[in-house]
Amino acid sequence: SYDLTQPPSVSVSPGQTASITCSGQRLGSKYICWYQQKPGQSPVLVIYEDRKRPSGIPERFSGSNSGNTATLTISGTQAMDEADYYCQAWDSDTVVFGGGTKLTVL
Amino acid sequence: EVQLVESGGGLVQPGGSLRLSCAASGFIVSDKYMSWVRQAPGKGLEWVSIIYSGGTTYYADSVKGRFTISRDSSKNTLFLQMVSLRAEDTAVYYCARIIRGGNSGYAFDMWGQGTKVTVSS
């Protein structure tokens, strides 16, 4: 089975840049999505097709994907960005989620 | 309004069965790829099953043979029939719509609020 690996936690100061990585074999050959989930809420799509933002997602969210690593970057991180973030890819006809990264803004 | 509303969760004994429903509004379920994703307490997201617009279905190994995804076009509703439930199936179950991006990448663009399933004696 295909695995996606994320760091359990990332910390960032308000206004700084947060980077959350997602690693998998030949990940750059797949499209990656990123989801934000705040406590008690459903996940929200923030990046799809590696780097595209859905309507309503702030420009400070960006993504990249190359080699074995995809990265979600949040520029000018705000307190409201504190959440769990999950990467997701497709492996043939099945879906794989990373284990999730808790982003703390402090 | 475009939305997904799940129902059918609850407390069930090990070995029991449950059917989850996901009522869609604002779009046609059978025109889209639809999926179920679950989240055990304090854990991450786990993909469960998908149904393509053409009707083909796929399952995670952890539920294969026990769970069945289906849809009813007349009710515009997605279902997940779960049998032989185990304690490890305890989770919040989300239904989600899948869209295709301009480069043919697929993404879960809409999620329901989730319905809680607890398997315990």
Short mmCIF file of C-alpha atoms in Angstrom, two decimals:
data_model
loop_
_atom_site.label_atom_id
_atom_site.label_comp_id
_atom_site.label_asym_id
_atom_site.label_seq_id
_atom_site.Cartn_x
_atom_site.Cartn_y
_atom_site.Cartn_z
CA SER A 1 0.00 0.00 0.00
CA TYR A 2 1.03 3.57 -0.57
CA ASP A 3 1.99 5.69 2.45
CA LEU A 4 2.12 9.44 3.00
CA THR A 5 4.23 10.72 5.89
CA GLN A 6 3.70 14.05 7.64
CA PRO A 7 5.38 15.53 10.71
CA PRO A 8 3.02 15.26 13.70
CA SER A 9 3.41 18.91 14.61
CA VAL A 10 4.71 22.21 13.33
CA SER A 11 4.92 25.48 15.24
CA VAL A 12 5.07 28.97 13.81
CA SER A 13 4.94 32.51 15.14
CA PRO A 14 2.16 34.81 13.94
CA GLY A 15 3.12 36.55 10.72
CA GLN A 16 5.83 34.03 9.87
CA THR A 17 5.84 31.32 7.21
CA ALA A 18 4.76 27.79 8.07
CA SER A 19 5.79 24.83 5.95
CA ILE A 20 4.17 21.42 6.28
CA THR A 21 5.67 18.53 4.37
CA CYS A 22 4.18 15.33 3.01
CA SER A 23 6.48 12.55 1.83
CA GLY A 24 5.79 9.54 -0.33
CA GLN A 25 7.49 7.44 -2.95
CA ARG A 26 7.56 9.32 -6.27
CA LEU A 27 4.98 11.71 -4.85
CA GLY A 28 5.83 14.27 -7.50
CA SER A 29 4.21 12.01 -10.10
CA LYS A 30 0.86 12.28 -8.33
CA TYR A 31 -1.46 15.19 -7.64
CA ILE A 32 -1.61 16.24 -4.01
CA CYS A 33 -4.46 17.85 -2.12
CA TRP A 34 -4.32 19.51 1.30
CA TYR A 35 -7.15 19.77 3.81
CA GLN A 36 -7.50 21.94 6.88
CA GLN A 37 -9.49 20.67 9.84
CA LYS A 38 -10.24 22.72 12.91
CA PRO A 39 -11.44 21.09 16.15
CA GLY A 40 -14.99 19.82 15.91
CA GLN A 41 -15.29 20.75 12.24
CA SER A 42 -15.26 18.91 8.94
CA PRO A 43 -12.17 19.08 6.72
CA VAL A 44 -11.88 21.91 4.21
CA LEU A 45 -10.00 21.66 0.92
CA VAL A 46 -7.28 24.32 0.79
CA ILE A 47 -5.04 23.11 -2.08
CA TYR A 48 -5.72 20.77 -5.00
CA GLU A 49 -3.66 19.65 -7.98
CA ASP A 50 -0.53 20.40 -5.97
CA ARG A 51 -0.81 24.19 -6.00
CA LYS A 52 -4.31 25.39 -6.87
CA ARG A 53 -6.52 27.18 -4.35
CA PRO A 54 -10.29 26.66 -4.30
CA SER A 55 -12.46 29.74 -4.30
CA GLY A 56 -12.45 31.42 -0.91
CA ILE A 57 -9.08 30.11 0.25
CA PRO A 58 -6.70 32.97 1.09
CA GLU A 59 -3.68 33.62 -1.10
CA ARG A 60 -1.36 32.97 1.83
CA PHE A 61 -1.94 29.23 1.25
CA SER A 62 0.28 27.74 -1.45
CA GLY A 63 1.55 24.32 -2.42
CA SER A 64 4.32 22.57 -4.28
CA ASN A 65 5.15 18.99 -5.15
CA SER A 66 8.37 17.53 -6.52
CA GLY A 67 10.37 14.37 -6.15
CA ASN A 68 9.22 12.57 -3.01
CA THR A 69 7.92 15.60 -1.11
CA ALA A 70 4.94 17.92 -1.28
CA THR A 71 4.84 21.09 0.78
CA LEU A 72 2.00 23.24 2.04
CA THR A 73 3.20 26.76 2.74
CA ILE A 74 1.27 29.33 4.74
CA SER A 75 2.73 32.81 4.41
CA GLY A 76 1.98 35.42 7.05
CA THR A 77 0.41 32.78 9.27
CA GLN A 78 -2.55 33.96 11.31
CA ALA A 79 -3.99 32.64 14.55
CA MET A 80 -7.01 31.39 12.60
CA ASP A 81 -4.73 29.03 10.64
CA GLU A 82 -4.11 26.92 13.72
CA ALA A 83 -5.55 23.54 12.75
CA ASP A 84 -4.74 20.01 11.64
CA TYR A 85 -3.60 19.68 8.04
CA TYR A 86 -3.81 16.51 5.94
CA CYS A 87 -2.24 15.73 2.60
CA GLN A 88 -4.02 13.34 0.26
CA ALA A 89 -3.14 11.48 -2.91
CA TRP A 90 -4.60 8.80 -5.15
CA ASP A 91 -3.04 5.37 -5.48
CA SER A 92 -4.74 3.77 -8.48
CA ASP A 93 -8.42 3.69 -7.46
CA THR A 94 -7.88 4.15 -3.75
CA VAL A 95 -7.32 7.26 -1.66
CA VAL A 96 -4.50 7.82 0.79
CA PHE A 97 -4.34 10.45 3.52
CA GLY A 98 -1.26 11.48 5.42
CA GLY A 99 -1.33 11.10 9.18
CA GLY A 100 -1.93 14.80 9.68
CA THR A 101 0.10 17.71 11.06
CA LYS A 102 -1.03 19.86 13.94
CA LEU A 103 -0.09 23.47 13.20
CA THR A 104 0.33 25.59 16.30
CA VAL A 105 0.53 29.36 15.99
CA LEU A 106 2.25 30.79 19.03
CA GLU B 1 -27.70 25.59 -1.13
CA VAL B 2 -25.10 22.97 -1.98
CA GLN B 3 -24.61 20.67 0.97
CA LEU B 4 -24.24 17.13 2.30
CA VAL B 5 -26.08 15.95 5.39
CA GLU B 6 -25.21 12.63 6.98
CA SER B 7 -27.43 10.60 9.27
CA GLY B 8 -27.77 7.09 10.64
CA GLY B 9 -24.94 6.96 13.13
CA GLY B 10 -25.32 5.64 16.63
CA LEU B 11 -24.30 3.01 19.16
CA VAL B 12 -24.14 -0.58 17.91
CA GLN B 13 -22.82 -3.78 19.42
CA PRO B 14 -19.84 -5.60 17.94
CA GLY B 15 -21.01 -7.77 15.08
CA GLY B 16 -23.97 -5.51 14.45
CA SER B 17 -25.01 -3.53 11.39
CA LEU B 18 -25.73 0.08 10.57
CA ARG B 19 -26.62 2.03 7.44
CA LEU B 20 -25.41 5.57 7.03
CA SER B 21 -27.10 8.05 4.72
CA CYS B 22 -25.80 11.20 3.09
CA ALA B 23 -28.45 13.44 1.58
CA ALA B 24 -27.17 15.82 -1.06
CA SER B 25 -28.67 19.09 -2.21
CA GLY B 26 -27.63 21.49 -4.92
CA PHE B 27 -26.07 18.86 -7.16
CA ILE B 28 -26.77 15.37 -8.46
CA VAL B 29 -25.04 12.59 -6.54
CA SER B 30 -25.00 10.19 -9.46
CA ASP B 31 -23.14 12.74 -11.64
CA LYS B 32 -20.19 12.87 -9.25
CA TYR B 33 -17.65 10.63 -7.63
CA MET B 34 -18.67 10.29 -3.98
CA SER B 35 -16.79 8.88 -1.03
CA TRP B 36 -16.89 8.02 2.66
CA VAL B 37 -14.04 9.00 4.96
CA ARG B 38 -13.86 8.26 8.66
CA GLN B 39 -11.99 9.64 11.64
CA ALA B 40 -11.52 7.63 14.81
CA PRO B 41 -11.47 9.60 18.06
CA GLY B 42 -8.30 11.67 18.26
CA LYS B 43 -6.96 10.17 15.04
CA GLY B 44 -6.47 11.24 11.45
CA LEU B 45 -8.59 10.86 8.36
CA GLU B 46 -9.02 7.37 6.89
CA TRP B 47 -10.51 6.79 3.47
CA VAL B 48 -13.25 4.14 3.48
CA SER B 49 -14.92 3.81 0.09
CA ILE B 50 -15.68 5.49 -3.23
CA ILE B 51 -18.38 5.18 -5.86
CA TYR B 52 -17.71 6.53 -9.33
CA SER B 53 -20.36 8.24 -11.40
CA GLY B 54 -20.49 5.10 -13.54
CA GLY B 55 -21.23 2.98 -10.46
CA THR B 56 -17.86 1.29 -9.94
CA THR B 57 -16.95 0.97 -6.27
CA TYR B 58 -13.73 0.55 -4.31
CA TYR B 59 -13.00 -0.04 -0.64
CA ALA B 60 -10.20 0.25 1.87
CA ASP B 61 -8.78 -3.13 2.85
CA SER B 62 -9.94 -2.55 6.43
CA VAL B 63 -13.62 -2.59 5.41
CA LYS B 64 -13.64 -4.72 2.27
CA GLY B 65 -16.29 -7.41 2.44
CA ARG B 66 -18.07 -5.74 5.35
CA PHE B 67 -19.07 -2.30 4.01
CA THR B 68 -21.06 -1.50 0.87
CA ILE B 69 -21.35 1.92 -0.72
CA SER B 70 -24.39 2.70 -2.85
CA ARG B 71 -26.62 5.55 -3.96
CA ASP B 72 -30.27 6.19 -4.71
CA SER B 73 -30.79 8.64 -7.56
CA SER B 74 -34.45 9.18 -6.73
CA LYS B 75 -33.47 10.37 -3.26
CA ASN B 76 -30.18 11.97 -4.35
CA THR B 77 -28.61 10.16 -1.43
CA LEU B 78 -25.40 8.23 -0.80
CA PHE B 79 -25.35 5.25 1.56
CA LEU B 80 -22.86 3.16 3.46
CA GLN B 81 -24.11 -0.21 4.65
CA MET B 82 -21.90 -1.55 7.42
CA VAL B 83 -22.09 -5.13 8.74
CA SER B 84 -19.96 -7.20 11.10
CA LEU B 85 -18.96 -4.02 12.88
CA ARG B 86 -15.90 -4.01 15.10
CA ALA B 87 -14.69 -1.74 17.88
CA GLU B 88 -12.08 -0.33 15.50
CA ASP B 89 -14.86 0.93 13.22
CA THR B 90 -15.75 3.50 15.90
CA ALA B 91 -15.37 6.89 14.23
CA VAL B 92 -17.04 9.93 12.80
CA TYR B 93 -18.04 9.10 9.25
CA TYR B 94 -17.99 11.85 6.64
CA CYS B 95 -19.40 11.71 3.17
CA ALA B 96 -17.61 13.83 0.62
CA ARG B 97 -18.04 14.96 -2.96
CA ILE B 98 -15.14 14.62 -5.35
CA ILE B 99 -14.47 17.03 -8.17
CA ARG B 100 -12.09 16.89 -11.08
CA GLY B 101 -9.71 19.78 -11.52
CA GLY B 102 -8.65 21.34 -14.79
CA ASN B 103 -5.65 19.01 -15.00
CA SER B 104 -7.77 15.95 -14.20
CA GLY B 105 -6.66 15.81 -10.60
CA TYR B 106 -9.39 14.79 -8.18
CA ALA B 107 -10.16 16.47 -4.84
CA PHE B 108 -12.67 16.18 -2.02
CA ASP B 109 -14.24 19.61 -2.38
CA MET B 110 -17.28 19.26 -0.14
CA TRP B 111 -17.74 17.40 3.12
CA GLY B 112 -20.75 16.69 5.29
CA GLN B 113 -20.84 17.44 8.98
CA GLY B 114 -20.21 13.81 9.88
CA THR B 115 -22.17 11.18 11.76
CA LYS B 116 -20.76 9.36 14.79
CA VAL B 117 -20.63 5.59 14.93
CA THR B 118 -19.75 3.86 18.18
CA VAL B 119 -19.23 0.10 18.26
CA SER B 120 -19.31 -1.12 21.82
CA SER B 121 -21.01 -3.65 24.05
#
